[in-house]
């Protein structure tokens, strides 16, 4: 079945790959980004793939732009079958070093952005008694990592949010919720995080410095190992989730990610057993 799909954060990286692969699969794609002047990469990828996309402005930090984009899609298509919450931003600083305004921004983009977009599509999906919200989380939403506590906190939040939604909205209204949990993706993500650090005082020289150096040194070897996937590889996992009859609550995108999270996810890799238990314990079904 062809679907009407709204995707956030399509100016680069994974958002571009998901938009193109979804259009190649025949779906009607609404690729959104906060700044339409950055649509060049998406336009180039779509043209190389020979697909056409609808491009709209949407800033996940600005409810008015979300409501406007959702309204435009509903007016044209009458429905949104799938929301893909892809927009996100990294942040690498210890809690002591982090500026409070940066902490608020990281939580707002990575957590509140997901809630805002989901809230905007829910009335239409609920009326349709169908729909699928796919959120791009991270292995950092399951496993806390050095200097990433603020980002991990936001991505852990996304995990709890999506799991709670799945516990009663899936059985009641037939809307599915899946968190896709990549490891590393080759994209603008690390560059954007570095720019953010530069803009807020650069790397600091303090007691954390040797620990940070060990972390950064490890990052170099992680980049040459099997940690990082291309955006196209991760997008193909998202396509599998999109096409699933009975979508998972969560899924990793690589063997490396699966291994890293094994101690947390080993007994229930796709989250379905826990979902059934929550429904039984809290809703008596
Ligand atoms: P990316 O190339 O940096 O893309 C991030 C996208 O999010 C960009 O389009 C960016 O737009 C957008 N964005 C940021 N703030 C936004 C806002 N307020 N409103 C709307 N869009 C906004 O990184 P990526 O790797 O493709 O990231 C995609 C997702 O994967 C994110 O959720 C990220 O947390 C997750 N992830 C990434 C990695 C990794 O290693 N890269 C690993 C695990 C999970 P601008 O161009 O305007 O900034």
CSV table of C-alpha atoms and ligand atoms in Angstrom, one decimal:
chain,number,residue,atom,x,y,z
A,1,UNK,CA,0.0,0.0,0.0
A,2,UNK,CA,1.4,3.4,-0.8
A,3,UNK,CA,1.5,5.8,2.1
A,4,UNK,CA,1.5,9.5,2.8
A,5,UNK,CA,4.6,10.2,4.8
A,6,UNK,CA,5.8,13.2,6.6
A,7,UNK,CA,9.6,13.3,7.4
A,8,UNK,CA,11.4,16.0,9.5
A,9,UNK,CA,15.0,17.1,9.2
A,10,UNK,CA,15.5,16.4,5.4
A,11,UNK,CA,18.2,19.0,4.7
A,12,UNK,CA,21.0,16.4,5.1
A,13,UNK,CA,22.0,12.9,6.2
A,14,UNK,CA,19.5,10.3,7.1
A,15,UNK,CA,16.4,12.5,6.3
A,16,UNK,CA,17.6,12.8,2.7
A,17,UNK,CA,18.1,9.1,2.3
A,18,UNK,CA,14.7,8.2,3.9
A,19,UNK,CA,12.9,10.7,1.7
A,20,UNK,CA,14.4,9.3,-1.5
A,21,UNK,CA,14.0,5.7,-0.6
A,22,UNK,CA,10.4,6.2,0.4
A,23,UNK,CA,9.7,8.0,-2.8
A,24,UNK,CA,11.5,5.2,-4.8
A,25,UNK,CA,9.1,2.7,-3.1
A,26,UNK,CA,6.2,4.6,-4.5
A,27,UNK,CA,5.1,6.5,-1.4
A,28,UNK,CA,3.9,10.1,-1.4
A,29,UNK,CA,6.6,11.9,0.5
A,30,UNK,CA,6.5,15.2,2.3
A,31,UNK,CA,10.1,16.0,3.1
A,32,UNK,CA,10.4,18.9,5.5
A,33,UNK,CA,13.3,21.0,6.8
A,34,UNK,CA,13.5,24.1,9.0
A,35,UNK,CA,15.4,26.2,6.4
A,36,UNK,CA,14.3,25.7,2.8
A,37,UNK,CA,17.4,27.4,1.5
A,38,UNK,CA,19.2,24.2,2.5
A,39,UNK,CA,17.1,22.0,0.2
A,40,UNK,CA,20.0,21.5,-2.4
A,41,UNK,CA,21.2,18.1,-1.1
A,42,UNK,CA,17.6,16.8,-1.1
A,43,UNK,CA,16.9,18.1,-4.6
A,44,UNK,CA,20.1,16.7,-6.0
A,45,UNK,CA,19.5,13.2,-4.4
A,46,UNK,CA,15.9,13.2,-5.6
A,47,UNK,CA,16.9,14.2,-9.1
A,48,UNK,CA,19.7,11.6,-9.3
A,49,UNK,CA,17.2,8.9,-8.1
A,50,UNK,CA,14.5,10.2,-10.6
A,51,UNK,CA,11.9,10.7,-7.9
A,52,UNK,CA,9.7,13.7,-7.0
A,53,UNK,CA,9.2,14.9,-3.5
A,54,UNK,CA,7.0,17.5,-1.8
A,55,UNK,CA,9.1,19.9,0.2
A,56,UNK,CA,7.7,21.9,3.1
A,57,UNK,CA,9.2,24.1,5.8
A,58,UNK,CA,9.0,22.7,9.3
A,59,UNK,CA,11.0,23.6,12.4
A,60,UNK,CA,10.5,21.0,15.2
A,61,UNK,CA,11.0,23.8,17.7
A,62,UNK,CA,8.2,25.9,16.3
A,63,UNK,CA,4.7,24.6,16.7
A,64,UNK,CA,3.2,27.0,14.2
A,65,UNK,CA,5.3,25.6,11.4
A,66,UNK,CA,4.4,22.0,12.4
A,67,UNK,CA,0.7,22.8,12.4
A,68,UNK,CA,1.0,24.6,9.1
A,69,UNK,CA,2.8,21.7,7.4
A,70,UNK,CA,0.4,19.1,8.8
A,71,UNK,CA,-2.5,21.2,7.7
A,72,UNK,CA,-1.2,21.5,4.2
A,73,UNK,CA,-0.7,17.8,3.9
A,74,UNK,CA,-4.2,17.0,5.3
A,75,UNK,CA,-5.7,19.6,2.9
A,76,UNK,CA,-4.1,18.0,-0.1
A,77,UNK,CA,-4.0,14.2,0.8
A,78,UNK,CA,-6.7,13.9,3.5
A,79,UNK,CA,-4.4,11.8,5.6
A,80,UNK,CA,-0.9,11.2,7.0
A,81,UNK,CA,-0.1,7.5,7.3
A,82,UNK,CA,3.4,7.8,8.7
A,83,UNK,CA,5.3,10.5,10.6
A,84,UNK,CA,9.0,10.0,10.6
A,85,UNK,CA,10.6,12.1,13.4
A,86,UNK,CA,14.1,12.3,12.1
A,87,UNK,CA,15.3,15.8,13.0
A,88,UNK,CA,17.9,15.8,15.8
A,89,UNK,CA,21.2,17.3,17.0
A,90,UNK,CA,24.1,16.0,18.9
A,91,UNK,CA,25.8,17.6,21.9
A,92,UNK,CA,29.1,16.6,23.5
A,93,UNK,CA,29.9,18.3,26.8
A,94,UNK,CA,30.0,17.2,30.5
A,95,UNK,CA,27.1,18.5,32.6
A,96,UNK,CA,29.5,20.8,34.4
A,97,UNK,CA,30.6,22.3,31.2
A,98,UNK,CA,27.2,22.5,29.5
A,99,UNK,CA,25.5,25.9,29.3
A,100,UNK,CA,21.9,25.8,30.6
A,101,UNK,CA,20.6,27.3,27.3
A,102,UNK,CA,22.4,24.6,25.3
A,103,UNK,CA,20.8,21.9,27.6
A,104,UNK,CA,17.4,23.4,26.9
A,105,UNK,CA,18.0,23.5,23.2
A,106,UNK,CA,19.2,19.8,23.0
A,107,UNK,CA,16.1,18.7,25.0
A,108,UNK,CA,13.9,20.9,22.8
A,109,UNK,CA,15.1,19.6,19.4
A,110,UNK,CA,15.5,15.9,20.3
A,111,UNK,CA,12.7,15.4,22.7
A,112,UNK,CA,10.1,18.2,22.5
A,113,UNK,CA,10.4,18.2,18.7
A,114,UNK,CA,9.3,14.5,18.7
A,115,UNK,CA,6.4,15.2,21.0
A,116,UNK,CA,5.2,18.3,19.1
A,117,UNK,CA,5.2,16.6,15.7
A,118,UNK,CA,3.5,13.5,17.1
A,119,UNK,CA,0.9,15.6,18.9
A,120,UNK,CA,0.1,17.4,15.6
A,121,UNK,CA,-0.6,14.1,13.6
A,122,UNK,CA,-2.3,12.2,16.4
A,123,UNK,CA,-5.9,13.5,15.8
A,124,UNK,CA,-5.8,12.4,12.2
A,125,UNK,CA,-4.3,9.0,12.8
A,126,UNK,CA,-6.7,8.4,15.7
A,127,UNK,CA,-9.7,9.2,13.5
A,128,UNK,CA,-8.3,6.9,10.8
A,129,UNK,CA,-7.7,4.2,13.4
A,130,UNK,CA,-4.4,3.7,11.7
A,131,UNK,CA,-1.0,5.2,11.4
A,132,UNK,CA,2.7,4.8,12.3
A,133,UNK,CA,5.0,7.1,14.1
A,134,UNK,CA,8.7,6.2,13.5
A,135,UNK,CA,11.2,8.1,15.6
A,136,UNK,CA,14.9,8.1,14.9
A,137,UNK,CA,16.4,7.5,18.4
A,138,UNK,CA,19.9,6.2,18.9
A,139,UNK,CA,21.8,3.5,20.7
A,140,UNK,CA,22.5,6.5,22.9
A,141,UNK,CA,18.8,6.2,23.9
A,142,UNK,CA,19.5,2.8,25.5
A,143,UNK,CA,23.2,3.1,26.6
A,144,UNK,CA,24.5,6.2,28.2
A,145,UNK,CA,27.9,7.3,26.7
A,146,UNK,CA,30.7,9.6,28.0
A,147,UNK,CA,30.1,13.3,27.5
A,148,UNK,CA,26.8,12.6,25.8
A,149,UNK,CA,24.6,12.7,28.9
A,150,UNK,CA,22.5,15.6,27.7
A,151,UNK,CA,21.9,14.1,24.3
A,152,UNK,CA,21.4,10.6,25.8
A,153,UNK,CA,19.0,12.1,28.3
A,154,UNK,CA,16.9,13.4,25.4
A,155,UNK,CA,17.1,10.2,23.5
A,156,UNK,CA,16.3,8.1,26.6
A,157,UNK,CA,13.3,10.4,26.9
A,158,UNK,CA,12.2,9.6,23.4
A,159,UNK,CA,12.4,5.8,24.2
A,160,UNK,CA,10.1,6.2,27.2
A,161,UNK,CA,7.8,8.5,25.3
A,162,UNK,CA,7.4,6.1,22.3
A,163,UNK,CA,7.1,3.0,24.6
A,164,UNK,CA,4.4,4.6,26.7
A,165,UNK,CA,2.5,5.6,23.5
A,166,UNK,CA,2.7,2.1,22.2
A,167,UNK,CA,1.4,0.7,25.4
A,168,UNK,CA,-2.2,2.0,25.0
A,169,UNK,CA,-2.6,3.8,21.7
A,170,UNK,CA,-1.5,0.8,19.6
A,171,UNK,CA,-4.0,-1.7,21.1
A,172,UNK,CA,-6.8,1.0,21.3
A,173,UNK,CA,-6.4,2.9,18.0
A,174,UNK,CA,-4.2,0.8,15.8
A,175,UNK,CA,-1.4,3.4,15.6
A,176,UNK,CA,2.1,1.9,15.8
A,177,UNK,CA,5.1,3.5,17.4
A,178,UNK,CA,8.7,2.4,16.5
A,179,UNK,CA,12.0,3.9,17.7
A,180,UNK,CA,14.8,3.1,15.2
A,181,UNK,CA,18.1,3.1,17.1
A,182,UNK,CA,21.2,3.7,14.8
A,183,UNK,CA,24.8,3.5,16.1
A,184,UNK,CA,26.9,6.0,14.1
A,185,UNK,CA,25.7,7.5,10.8
A,186,UNK,CA,28.1,9.2,8.3
A,187,UNK,CA,26.3,12.6,8.1
A,188,UNK,CA,26.6,16.2,9.1
A,189,UNK,CA,25.8,15.2,12.7
A,190,UNK,CA,29.3,15.3,14.2
A,191,UNK,CA,30.2,18.5,12.3
A,192,UNK,CA,27.1,20.3,13.5
A,193,UNK,CA,27.8,19.2,17.1
A,194,UNK,CA,31.4,20.5,16.8
A,195,UNK,CA,30.1,23.8,15.4
A,196,UNK,CA,27.7,24.1,18.4
A,197,UNK,CA,30.6,23.5,20.8
A,198,UNK,CA,32.7,26.2,19.0
A,199,UNK,CA,29.8,28.6,19.2
A,200,UNK,CA,29.6,28.1,23.0
A,201,UNK,CA,33.2,28.6,24.0
A,202,UNK,CA,35.1,25.8,22.3
A,203,UNK,CA,36.9,22.9,24.0
A,204,UNK,CA,37.6,23.8,27.6
A,205,UNK,CA,40.9,22.9,29.4
A,206,UNK,CA,40.0,21.5,32.7
A,207,UNK,CA,39.9,18.2,34.7
A,208,UNK,CA,37.7,16.6,32.1
A,209,UNK,CA,40.2,17.2,29.3
A,210,UNK,CA,42.1,13.9,29.5
A,211,UNK,CA,38.9,11.9,29.7
A,212,UNK,CA,37.6,13.8,26.7
A,213,UNK,CA,40.8,13.2,24.8
A,214,UNK,CA,40.4,9.4,25.5
A,215,UNK,CA,36.8,9.6,24.2
A,216,UNK,CA,37.8,11.6,21.1
A,217,UNK,CA,40.8,9.2,20.4
A,218,UNK,CA,38.4,6.3,20.6
A,219,UNK,CA,36.0,8.0,18.2
A,220,UNK,CA,38.7,8.0,15.5
A,221,UNK,CA,39.1,4.2,15.7
A,222,UNK,CA,35.3,3.8,16.0
A,223,UNK,CA,35.0,5.6,12.7
A,224,UNK,CA,37.2,3.2,10.9
A,225,UNK,CA,35.5,0.1,12.4
A,226,UNK,CA,32.0,-1.2,12.0
A,227,UNK,CA,30.3,1.4,14.2
A,228,UNK,CA,29.3,3.8,11.4
A,229,UNK,CA,26.8,3.1,8.7
A,230,UNK,CA,25.9,5.2,5.6
A,231,UNK,CA,22.7,7.1,5.7
A,232,UNK,CA,21.4,4.9,2.9
A,233,UNK,CA,22.1,1.7,5.0
A,234,UNK,CA,20.1,3.1,8.0
A,235,UNK,CA,17.3,4.4,5.7
A,236,UNK,CA,16.9,0.8,4.3
A,237,UNK,CA,16.2,-0.4,7.9
A,238,UNK,CA,13.6,2.4,8.3
A,239,UNK,CA,12.0,1.1,5.0
A,240,UNK,CA,11.8,-2.4,6.5
A,241,UNK,CA,10.1,-0.9,9.6
A,242,UNK,CA,7.8,1.2,7.3
A,243,UNK,CA,6.7,-1.9,5.4
A,244,UNK,CA,6.3,-4.3,8.5
A,245,UNK,CA,2.8,-5.8,9.1
A,246,UNK,CA,3.4,-5.7,12.8
A,247,UNK,CA,6.1,-3.1,13.4
A,248,UNK,CA,8.6,-3.4,16.3
A,249,UNK,CA,8.5,-1.1,19.3
A,250,UNK,CA,12.3,-0.6,18.8
A,251,UNK,CA,15.1,-1.8,16.5
A,252,UNK,CA,18.8,-1.4,16.1
A,253,UNK,CA,20.2,-0.8,12.7
A,254,UNK,CA,23.6,-2.7,12.8
A,255,UNK,CA,25.2,-5.7,14.4
A,256,UNK,CA,27.5,-3.3,16.3
A,257,UNK,CA,24.4,-1.5,17.8
A,258,UNK,CA,22.8,-4.8,18.6
A,259,UNK,CA,25.9,-6.0,20.4
A,260,UNK,CA,26.3,-2.7,22.4
A,261,UNK,CA,22.7,-2.8,23.6
A,262,UNK,CA,22.5,-6.6,24.2
A,263,UNK,CA,22.5,-6.4,28.0
A,264,UNK,CA,19.4,-4.2,27.8
A,265,UNK,CA,17.6,-5.6,24.9
A,266,UNK,CA,18.7,-9.3,24.8
A,267,UNK,CA,15.5,-10.7,26.3
A,268,UNK,CA,13.2,-8.6,24.2
A,269,UNK,CA,14.9,-7.3,21.1
A,270,UNK,CA,11.9,-5.7,19.4
A,271,UNK,CA,10.1,-4.6,22.6
A,272,UNK,CA,7.0,-6.6,21.9
A,273,UNK,CA,7.1,-8.8,24.9
A,274,UNK,CA,7.4,-5.8,27.3
A,275,UNK,CA,4.6,-4.1,25.4
A,276,UNK,CA,2.3,-7.1,26.0
A,277,UNK,CA,3.3,-7.2,29.6
A,278,UNK,CA,2.5,-3.4,30.1
A,279,UNK,CA,-0.9,-3.9,28.4
A,280,UNK,CA,-1.7,-6.8,30.7
A,281,UNK,CA,-0.4,-5.1,33.9
A,282,UNK,CA,-1.9,-1.7,33.4
A,283,UNK,CA,-4.9,-2.2,31.1
A,284,UNK,CA,-5.9,-5.8,32.1
A,285,UNK,CA,-6.1,-6.9,28.5
B,1,LIG,P1,22.4,15.5,10.3
B,1,LIG,O1,22.9,15.2,8.9
B,1,LIG,O2,23.0,16.5,11.1
B,1,LIG,O3,20.8,15.8,10.1
B,1,LIG,C1,20.0,16.3,11.1
B,1,LIG,C2,18.8,17.0,10.5
B,1,LIG,O4,18.0,17.5,11.6
B,1,LIG,C3,19.2,18.2,9.6
B,1,LIG,O5,18.3,18.2,8.5
B,1,LIG,C4,18.9,19.4,10.6
B,1,LIG,O6,18.6,20.6,9.9
B,1,LIG,C5,17.7,18.8,11.3
B,1,LIG,N1,17.3,19.7,12.4
B,1,LIG,C6,18.1,20.1,13.4
B,1,LIG,N2,17.4,20.9,14.2
B,1,LIG,C7,16.1,21.0,13.6
B,1,LIG,C8,14.9,21.7,13.9
B,1,LIG,N3,14.9,22.6,15.0
B,1,LIG,N4,13.9,21.6,13.1
B,1,LIG,C9,13.9,20.8,12.0
B,1,LIG,N5,15.0,20.1,11.7
B,1,LIG,C10,16.1,20.3,12.5
B,1,LIG,O7,22.4,14.2,11.1
B,1,LIG,P2,21.8,12.7,10.9
B,1,LIG,O8,22.8,11.7,11.3
B,1,LIG,O9,21.1,12.6,9.5
B,1,LIG,O10,20.7,12.7,12.0
B,1,LIG,C11,19.4,12.1,11.8
B,1,LIG,C12,18.9,11.5,13.1
B,1,LIG,O11,19.7,10.4,13.4
B,1,LIG,C13,18.9,12.4,14.3
B,1,LIG,O12,17.7,12.3,15.1
B,1,LIG,C14,20.1,11.9,15.1
B,1,LIG,O13,19.9,12.2,16.5
B,1,LIG,C15,20.0,10.4,14.8
B,1,LIG,N6,21.3,9.7,15.0
B,1,LIG,C16,22.4,10.1,14.4
B,1,LIG,C17,23.6,9.4,14.6
B,1,LIG,C18,24.9,9.8,13.9
B,1,LIG,O14,26.0,9.3,14.3
B,1,LIG,N7,24.9,10.7,12.9
B,1,LIG,C19,23.6,8.3,15.4
B,1,LIG,C20,22.4,7.8,16.0
B,1,LIG,C21,21.2,8.6,15.8
B,1,LIG,P3,19.6,21.8,9.7
B,1,LIG,O15,20.4,21.4,8.4
B,1,LIG,O16,18.8,23.0,9.4
B,1,LIG,O17,20.5,21.8,10.9
